[in-house]
Short mmCIF file of C-alpha atoms and ligand atoms in Angstrom, two decimals:
data_model
loop_
_atom_site.label_atom_id
_atom_site.label_comp_id
_atom_site.label_asym_id
_atom_site.label_seq_id
_atom_site.Cartn_x
_atom_site.Cartn_y
_atom_site.Cartn_z
CA MET V 1 -0.09 0.06 0.18
CA PRO V 2 1.48 3.55 -0.83
CA LEU V 3 2.33 5.69 2.07
CA HIS V 4 -0.74 7.34 3.44
CA THR V 5 -1.08 11.20 2.48
CA GLU V 6 -3.78 13.76 3.72
CA PRO V 7 -4.54 17.21 4.06
CA VAL V 8 -4.81 18.86 7.27
CA GLY V 9 -8.13 20.65 6.56
CA SER V 10 -8.57 24.28 5.86
CA LEU V 11 -8.24 26.30 2.65
CA PRO V 12 -8.32 29.93 1.75
CA ARG V 13 -12.02 31.10 1.83
CA PRO V 14 -12.55 33.20 -1.78
CA ARG V 15 -12.60 36.38 -1.49
CA LYS V 16 -16.60 36.31 -2.12
CA LEU V 17 -17.14 34.28 0.73
CA GLN V 18 -15.12 36.33 3.14
CA GLU V 19 -17.01 39.47 1.83
CA ALA V 20 -20.27 37.25 2.64
CA PHE V 21 -19.31 36.53 6.34
CA ALA V 22 -18.36 40.03 6.83
CA ALA V 23 -21.77 41.37 5.41
CA TYR V 24 -23.76 38.76 7.41
CA ASP V 25 -21.86 40.19 10.53
CA ALA V 26 -23.07 44.04 9.47
CA GLY V 27 -26.74 42.50 9.21
CA THR V 28 -26.75 43.43 5.46
CA ILE V 29 -27.28 39.61 3.98
CA LYS V 30 -29.39 36.99 5.77
CA TYR V 31 -28.45 33.81 7.04
CA GLU V 32 -29.46 31.76 3.74
CA ASP V 33 -27.26 34.18 1.64
CA LEU V 34 -23.95 33.33 3.62
CA VAL V 35 -24.82 29.43 3.26
CA ARG V 36 -25.37 30.06 -0.49
CA GLU V 37 -21.78 31.37 -0.70
CA GLN V 38 -20.56 28.60 1.70
CA ASP V 39 -21.76 26.11 -0.21
CA ALA V 40 -20.41 27.28 -3.44
CA ALA V 41 -17.07 27.24 -1.90
CA CYS V 42 -17.40 23.81 -0.14
CA LEU V 43 -18.06 22.55 -3.70
CA ASP V 44 -15.29 24.02 -5.39
CA SER V 45 -13.06 22.90 -2.80
CA ILE V 46 -13.69 19.38 -2.65
CA ARG V 47 -13.83 18.87 -6.50
CA ARG V 48 -10.60 20.83 -6.91
CA MET V 49 -9.08 18.58 -4.10
CA GLU V 50 -10.34 15.56 -6.02
CA ALA V 51 -8.94 16.96 -9.00
CA THR V 52 -5.42 16.89 -7.43
CA GLY V 53 -5.80 13.12 -7.21
CA SER V 54 -6.01 13.09 -3.21
CA PRO V 55 -6.90 9.77 -1.73
CA ILE V 56 -9.06 12.05 0.87
CA VAL V 57 -10.31 15.01 0.64
CA SER V 58 -11.79 17.46 3.19
CA ASP V 59 -14.33 20.50 2.22
CA GLY V 60 -11.67 23.19 3.09
CA GLU V 61 -13.68 24.31 6.32
CA GLN V 62 -15.21 26.99 4.15
CA ARG V 63 -18.30 26.88 6.62
CA VAL V 64 -16.74 27.45 10.09
CA SER V 65 -15.77 30.71 11.81
CA SER V 66 -12.29 28.97 12.62
CA PHE V 67 -10.87 25.59 13.26
CA ALA V 68 -11.30 26.32 16.99
CA THR V 69 -14.42 28.39 17.25
CA TYR V 70 -16.69 26.44 15.11
CA PRO V 71 -18.54 24.78 18.01
CA LEU V 72 -19.19 28.20 19.50
CA ALA V 73 -20.20 30.86 17.00
CA ASP V 74 -21.06 31.14 13.15
CA THR V 75 -18.65 33.87 12.75
CA LEU V 76 -15.30 35.49 13.76
CA SER V 77 -17.14 38.46 15.12
CA GLY V 78 -19.38 36.36 17.63
CA THR V 79 -22.60 36.29 15.45
CA GLY V 80 -24.57 33.35 16.80
CA VAL V 81 -22.50 32.78 19.94
CA ALA V 82 -23.42 29.78 21.85
CA ASP V 83 -24.85 30.16 25.48
CA HIS V 84 -22.79 30.92 28.60
CA LEU V 85 -20.29 32.85 26.77
CA ALA V 86 -18.87 36.09 26.69
CA LEU V 87 -16.77 37.49 23.68
CA ASP V 88 -14.08 38.86 26.14
CA GLY V 89 -11.87 35.78 27.03
CA GLN V 90 -8.08 35.30 26.79
CA TYR V 91 -5.90 35.44 23.83
CA PHE V 92 -5.59 32.01 22.39
CA ALA V 93 -2.47 33.41 20.53
CA ILE V 94 -0.32 36.23 19.81
CA PHE V 95 1.44 35.65 16.50
CA THR V 96 4.98 36.91 15.30
CA ASP V 97 3.41 39.61 13.01
CA GLY V 98 1.64 40.89 15.96
CA HIS V 99 -1.76 40.07 15.37
CA HIS V 100 -3.68 37.90 18.12
CA ARG V 101 -6.75 35.86 18.05
CA GLN V 102 -8.79 35.77 21.34
CA LEU V 103 -11.39 32.84 22.43
CA PRO V 104 -14.92 33.47 24.16
CA ARG V 105 -14.80 33.34 28.16
CA LEU V 106 -17.18 30.99 30.06
CA THR V 107 -19.61 32.48 32.46
CA GLY V 108 -21.65 29.45 33.37
CA GLY V 109 -22.65 25.99 32.81
CA PRO V 110 -23.68 23.85 31.05
CA PHE V 111 -21.10 23.75 28.42
CA ARG V 112 -22.58 22.55 25.20
CA TYR V 113 -21.61 22.89 21.49
CA ARG V 114 -24.06 24.82 19.20
CA THR V 115 -22.40 23.16 16.24
CA TYR V 116 -21.30 19.64 15.84
CA ALA V 117 -18.50 18.91 12.78
CA SER V 118 -20.83 16.29 11.45
CA GLN V 119 -23.01 19.25 10.36
CA TYR V 120 -20.28 19.81 7.86
CA VAL V 121 -19.93 16.33 7.18
CA GLU V 122 -23.40 15.72 6.20
CA LYS V 123 -23.19 18.27 3.64
CA ALA V 124 -19.99 17.42 1.93
CA MET V 125 -20.95 13.88 1.78
CA LYS V 126 -23.52 15.05 -0.98
CA MET V 127 -20.77 16.64 -2.82
CA ALA V 128 -17.74 14.08 -2.60
CA THR V 129 -17.07 11.25 -4.41
CA LYS V 130 -13.70 10.26 -2.57
CA PRO V 131 -13.44 9.32 1.06
CA LEU V 132 -13.93 12.65 3.39
CA LYS V 133 -11.96 13.52 6.55
CA GLN V 134 -12.80 16.08 9.09
CA ALA V 135 -11.08 18.15 11.48
CA VAL V 136 -12.47 18.73 14.87
CA ILE V 137 -10.90 21.07 17.47
CA ALA V 138 -9.18 19.48 20.92
CA PRO V 139 -10.83 19.53 24.36
CA SER V 140 -7.33 21.32 25.49
CA MET V 141 -8.09 24.25 23.17
CA LEU V 142 -11.54 24.78 24.67
CA ALA V 143 -10.42 24.24 28.13
CA LEU V 144 -8.91 27.74 27.98
CA LEU V 145 -12.52 29.00 27.93
CA TYR V 146 -12.64 28.85 31.47
CA PRO V 147 -10.77 31.60 33.39
CA LEU V 148 -7.04 30.79 34.15
CA ASP V 149 -7.60 31.74 37.93
CA GLY V 150 -10.96 31.23 40.19
CA GLU V 151 -14.15 29.51 39.25
CA VAL V 152 -17.11 30.33 37.55
CA PRO V 153 -19.91 30.61 39.84
CA GLY V 154 -21.99 27.75 40.09
CA TYR V 155 -19.95 25.67 37.57
CA THR V 156 -16.69 24.10 38.76
CA ARG V 157 -13.47 23.54 36.66
CA GLU V 158 -14.26 19.95 36.89
CA ALA V 159 -17.75 19.93 36.16
CA PHE V 160 -16.73 21.53 32.62
CA HIS V 161 -14.13 19.49 31.96
CA GLU V 162 -16.52 16.51 32.44
CA ASP V 163 -18.95 18.45 29.76
CA LEU V 164 -16.06 19.21 27.44
CA VAL V 165 -14.85 15.92 27.35
CA ASN V 166 -18.68 14.46 26.46
CA GLU V 167 -19.15 16.99 23.63
CA CYS V 168 -15.53 16.16 21.93
CA GLU V 169 -16.58 12.54 22.17
CA LYS V 170 -19.62 13.41 20.71
CA ASP V 171 -18.27 15.64 17.93
CA ILE V 172 -15.81 13.14 16.84
CA ARG V 173 -18.19 10.17 16.91
CA GLN V 174 -20.97 12.05 15.17
CA ALA V 175 -18.45 13.08 12.39
CA PHE V 176 -17.70 9.44 11.69
CA LYS V 177 -21.31 8.44 11.66
CA ALA V 178 -21.80 10.99 9.04
CA GLY V 179 -19.74 9.35 6.89
CA ALA V 180 -16.24 10.87 7.66
CA LYS V 181 -13.54 7.82 6.93
CA ARG V 182 -10.92 10.10 9.25
CA VAL V 183 -11.07 12.48 11.80
CA SER V 184 -8.08 14.47 13.15
CA ILE V 185 -8.06 16.63 16.40
CA ASP V 186 -6.15 20.31 15.88
CA PHE V 187 -3.77 20.57 18.91
CA THR V 188 -1.88 23.80 18.10
CA GLU V 189 -2.19 25.00 21.70
CA GLY V 190 0.18 22.42 22.26
CA ARG V 191 3.40 23.79 21.04
CA LEU V 192 2.39 27.06 22.45
CA ALA V 193 1.73 25.66 25.99
CA CYS V 194 5.82 25.28 26.05
CA ARG V 195 6.49 28.85 24.86
CA ASN V 196 5.99 30.96 28.32
CA ASP V 197 5.18 34.30 26.73
CA PRO V 198 4.76 36.87 29.29
CA LYS V 199 2.05 38.94 26.95
CA ASN V 200 0.30 35.58 27.02
CA PRO V 201 -0.39 34.22 30.57
CA TRP V 202 -1.74 30.70 30.00
CA THR V 203 1.51 30.06 27.84
CA GLY V 204 3.46 30.14 30.95
CA ARG V 205 1.23 27.92 33.38
CA LYS V 206 2.71 24.61 32.39
CA MET V 207 -0.30 23.53 30.93
CA LEU V 208 1.03 20.48 28.35
CA PRO V 209 0.60 17.90 30.66
CA GLY V 210 -2.90 18.65 31.89
CA PHE V 211 -3.70 19.09 27.89
CA ILE V 212 -2.19 15.62 27.07
CA ALA V 213 -4.24 14.04 30.03
CA LEU V 214 -7.69 15.77 29.05
CA ASN V 215 -7.11 14.89 25.47
CA ASN V 216 -6.74 11.23 26.49
CA ARG V 217 -9.84 11.24 28.37
CA VAL V 218 -11.63 11.55 25.10
CA LEU V 219 -9.41 9.38 22.95
CA ASP V 220 -9.75 6.80 25.63
CA ARG V 221 -13.36 6.30 25.16
CA PHE V 222 -12.76 4.81 21.56
CA THR V 223 -11.77 1.53 20.37
CA ALA V 224 -7.89 0.61 19.21
CA VAL V 225 -9.78 0.03 15.71
CA GLU V 226 -11.59 3.47 15.80
CA ARG V 227 -8.43 5.23 17.12
CA LYS V 228 -6.65 4.20 14.16
CA ASN V 229 -8.42 6.75 12.23
CA ILE V 230 -8.32 9.47 15.06
CA GLY V 231 -5.33 12.01 14.25
CA ILE V 232 -3.43 14.90 16.16
CA HIS V 233 -2.56 17.92 14.51
CA THR V 234 0.34 19.67 15.82
CA CYS V 235 1.92 23.02 14.30
CA PRO V 236 3.29 26.50 15.29
CA GLY V 237 0.10 28.25 14.23
CA GLY V 238 -0.76 29.34 10.73
CA ASP V 239 -2.82 32.47 10.41
CA CYS V 240 -2.37 35.52 8.10
CA ASP V 241 0.53 33.43 6.87
CA SER V 242 2.10 33.62 10.08
CA THR V 243 3.28 31.67 13.16
CA HIS V 244 3.02 31.66 16.85
CA SER V 245 5.40 29.30 18.45
CA ALA V 246 7.98 28.48 15.68
CA ASP V 247 10.79 29.34 18.24
CA VAL V 248 9.56 26.25 20.53
CA ASP V 249 12.15 23.55 20.31
CA TYR V 250 10.18 20.37 19.22
CA LYS V 251 11.98 18.18 22.00
CA GLU V 252 9.45 20.41 24.55
CA LEU V 253 6.22 18.87 22.72
CA LEU V 254 7.06 15.38 21.07
CA PRO V 255 7.88 13.30 23.88
CA SER V 256 4.54 13.96 25.23
CA MET V 257 2.56 14.37 22.16
CA PHE V 258 3.04 10.95 21.33
CA GLN V 259 1.71 9.67 24.86
CA MET V 260 -1.58 10.63 23.37
CA ASN V 261 -3.41 7.45 22.30
CA ALA V 262 -4.11 8.80 18.99
CA GLY V 263 -3.53 6.50 15.75
CA TYR V 264 -1.66 8.90 13.81
CA PHE V 265 -0.29 12.36 13.79
CA LEU V 266 -0.22 15.26 11.17
CA ILE V 267 3.48 17.24 12.10
CA GLN V 268 4.54 20.54 10.80
CA LEU V 269 7.93 19.76 9.19
CA ALA V 270 8.24 21.33 5.90
CA SER V 271 9.02 25.01 7.75
CA GLU V 272 11.05 23.52 10.38
CA LYS V 273 14.86 24.59 10.05
CA ASP V 274 16.49 21.25 11.16
CA LYS V 275 14.25 18.50 9.71
CA GLU V 276 16.36 15.37 10.09
CA ARG V 277 16.91 16.17 13.88
CA VAL V 278 13.26 16.30 14.47
CA TYR V 279 12.34 13.10 12.00
CA LYS V 280 14.84 11.10 14.54
CA MET V 281 13.06 12.65 17.63
CA ILE V 282 9.68 11.37 15.68
CA GLY V 283 11.24 7.79 15.05
CA GLU V 284 12.53 7.72 18.93
CA ASN V 285 9.04 8.63 20.17
CA LEU V 286 6.48 7.21 17.76
CA ARG V 287 4.75 4.23 19.76
CA LYS V 288 3.94 1.00 18.31
CA ASP V 289 1.20 0.04 20.50
CA ALA V 290 -0.70 3.21 21.82
CA LYS V 291 -3.06 1.24 23.48
CA GLY V 292 -3.57 -1.10 20.84
CA VAL V 293 -3.01 1.08 17.95
CA LYS V 294 0.58 1.61 15.63
CA GLN V 295 1.14 5.20 15.71
CA VAL V 296 1.70 6.67 12.01
CA ALA V 297 3.38 9.92 11.53
CA LEU V 298 2.44 11.91 8.88
CA ILE V 299 5.42 14.56 8.26
CA GLY V 300 4.59 18.19 6.70
CA VAL V 301 6.07 18.62 3.06
CA ILE V 302 4.12 21.79 2.28
CA ASN V 303 4.55 24.98 3.67
CA PRO V 304 1.02 26.52 3.43
CA GLN V 305 2.35 30.28 4.42
CA SER V 306 4.60 30.55 1.45
CA PRO V 307 3.34 31.03 -2.05
CA ARG V 308 6.53 28.77 -3.24
CA VAL V 309 5.34 25.79 -4.61
CA GLU V 310 7.32 22.65 -3.51
CA THR V 311 8.38 20.25 -6.19
CA PRO V 312 7.40 16.92 -6.38
CA GLU V 313 11.08 16.03 -6.13
CA GLU V 314 11.49 18.05 -3.49
CA VAL V 315 8.72 16.33 -1.47
CA CYS V 316 9.89 13.01 -2.08
CA ALA V 317 13.50 13.84 -0.87
CA ASP V 318 11.80 14.84 2.60
CA ILE V 319 10.10 11.65 2.57
CA MET V 320 12.98 9.46 2.03
CA LEU V 321 15.26 11.46 4.38
CA ALA V 322 12.56 10.71 7.20
CA SER V 323 12.24 6.95 6.17
CA LYS V 324 16.18 6.87 7.31
CA TYR V 325 14.31 7.16 11.26
CA ILE V 326 10.66 6.43 11.03
CA PRO V 327 9.54 3.09 10.09
CA VAL V 328 7.95 2.94 6.54
CA ASP V 329 4.83 1.60 7.84
CA GLN V 330 4.68 4.17 10.22
CA LEU V 331 5.40 6.82 7.90
CA GLY V 332 3.33 9.48 5.63
CA ALA V 333 2.89 12.78 4.30
CA THR V 334 0.86 15.87 5.04
CA ASP V 335 0.82 19.84 4.76
CA ASP V 336 2.56 21.59 7.42
CA CYS V 337 -1.18 23.29 8.55
CA GLY V 338 -4.33 23.87 7.20
CA PHE V 339 -4.13 26.70 4.50
CA SER V 340 -6.36 29.13 6.51
CA PRO V 341 -7.80 28.03 9.84
CA PHE V 342 -9.58 31.08 10.41
CA SER V 343 -12.56 32.54 8.00
CA ILE V 344 -11.47 36.01 7.69
CA ASP V 345 -7.60 35.71 6.01
CA VAL V 346 -6.38 37.67 3.17
CA LYS V 347 -3.11 35.74 2.86
CA PRO V 348 -0.79 38.41 2.97
CA LYS V 349 2.18 37.03 1.64
CA HIS V 350 -0.02 35.95 -1.33
CA PRO V 351 -1.52 38.02 -4.24
CA SER V 352 -5.10 37.47 -2.98
CA PRO V 353 -7.08 35.03 -1.25
CA ASP V 354 -8.23 33.14 -4.38
CA VAL V 355 -4.64 33.27 -5.82
CA ALA V 356 -3.84 31.57 -2.43
CA ARG V 357 -6.44 28.70 -3.15
CA ASP V 358 -4.79 27.80 -6.64
CA ILE V 359 -1.45 27.92 -5.19
CA ALA V 360 -2.92 25.58 -2.42
CA PHE V 361 -4.29 23.17 -4.88
CA GLU V 362 -1.17 22.97 -6.75
CA LYS V 363 0.93 22.26 -3.41
CA ILE V 364 -1.30 19.48 -2.83
CA GLY V 365 -1.26 17.97 -6.23
CA ASN V 366 2.53 18.15 -5.50
CA ARG V 367 2.53 16.48 -2.33
CA ILE V 368 0.52 13.78 -3.60
CA ARG V 369 3.08 13.27 -6.51
CA GLY V 370 6.03 13.54 -4.48
CA ALA V 371 4.79 10.85 -2.12
CA ALA V 372 3.69 8.75 -5.04
CA MET V 373 7.42 9.05 -5.82
CA ALA V 374 8.52 7.96 -2.48
CA SER V 375 6.10 4.90 -2.52
CA ASP V 376 7.82 3.78 -5.47
CA ARG V 377 11.25 4.30 -4.36
CA LEU V 378 10.70 2.73 -1.18
CA GLY V 379 8.73 -0.20 -2.28
CA VAL V 380 5.42 0.16 -0.93
ZN1 ZN O 1 -1.84 23.68 12.09
#
């Protein structure tokens, strides 16, 4: 069987769709008008991703406010926000270009998702002819909705965590039930948790072990057979062509990360300075038996923040080098991150969001070709 290759999930939203999100926030178009643009963008995303030859596709996350906030609100400005949430929560991340993204703040319980990822899968299933993947948000990210210190009146942190674990499990189960073949959990906060940035207090609280334990509470509710198709995505952030934690050494994260009992990992690597060192680290820490499942590492071979299109030969070379350290039956390829995890993103290093979409499909196509070349050379 050739090396597995799959996307992280998101694609830049067409300019027209980004304008529709803004118009919906401003109250100048109706919800149905926004949905019509989302439908068109999802269909275009699926058709073009299928045309790259990708064995598994996504809807490009064209409907979501962001990879982290889709369960909570319809838009990034908070239109349609879920119950018991105020819009003045802590910064999830401060990026190197100076911009930040903020989370809502929990004001009471019980905590319930307003939207589950399965609602996107149901719609995408009607459009796709190839297997679909769906990304969901990690409980460790949503744990940051609870204020860092003190207690929400009438709703303990423990009670919130129990509700959160239940909702995340439901999100994943429903996505599979709706037809997703693979579900990956976005875990960008993992690397950021090692950053210790005084401007962003939660990153200095040594929260990584708690994140790993919380995520395992969800993963451990699934059988080994189910977890084979449940992944974890790590990256140093990818928003407006900027990162939030690229300066954190992978040695702070990877040994703990592979303690999560997921079946596969989507790992940013194309934009990493010393790839070989990280391949080696992955080989040393990837588990052959994570509670009954052999973990697979999909290494990042495409940088979604750069408009330069990697060649199939470059992709193949990365995979061949990684195969020196990672067993071939535990190796695959992916993109470093989604191409636009947040709905409003003009992709500033690109000529426009629409051109960034064209470039994304070229890059995905070359990942598929490069992975096929490596599979040939490795005889798999
Ligand atoms: Zn990412």
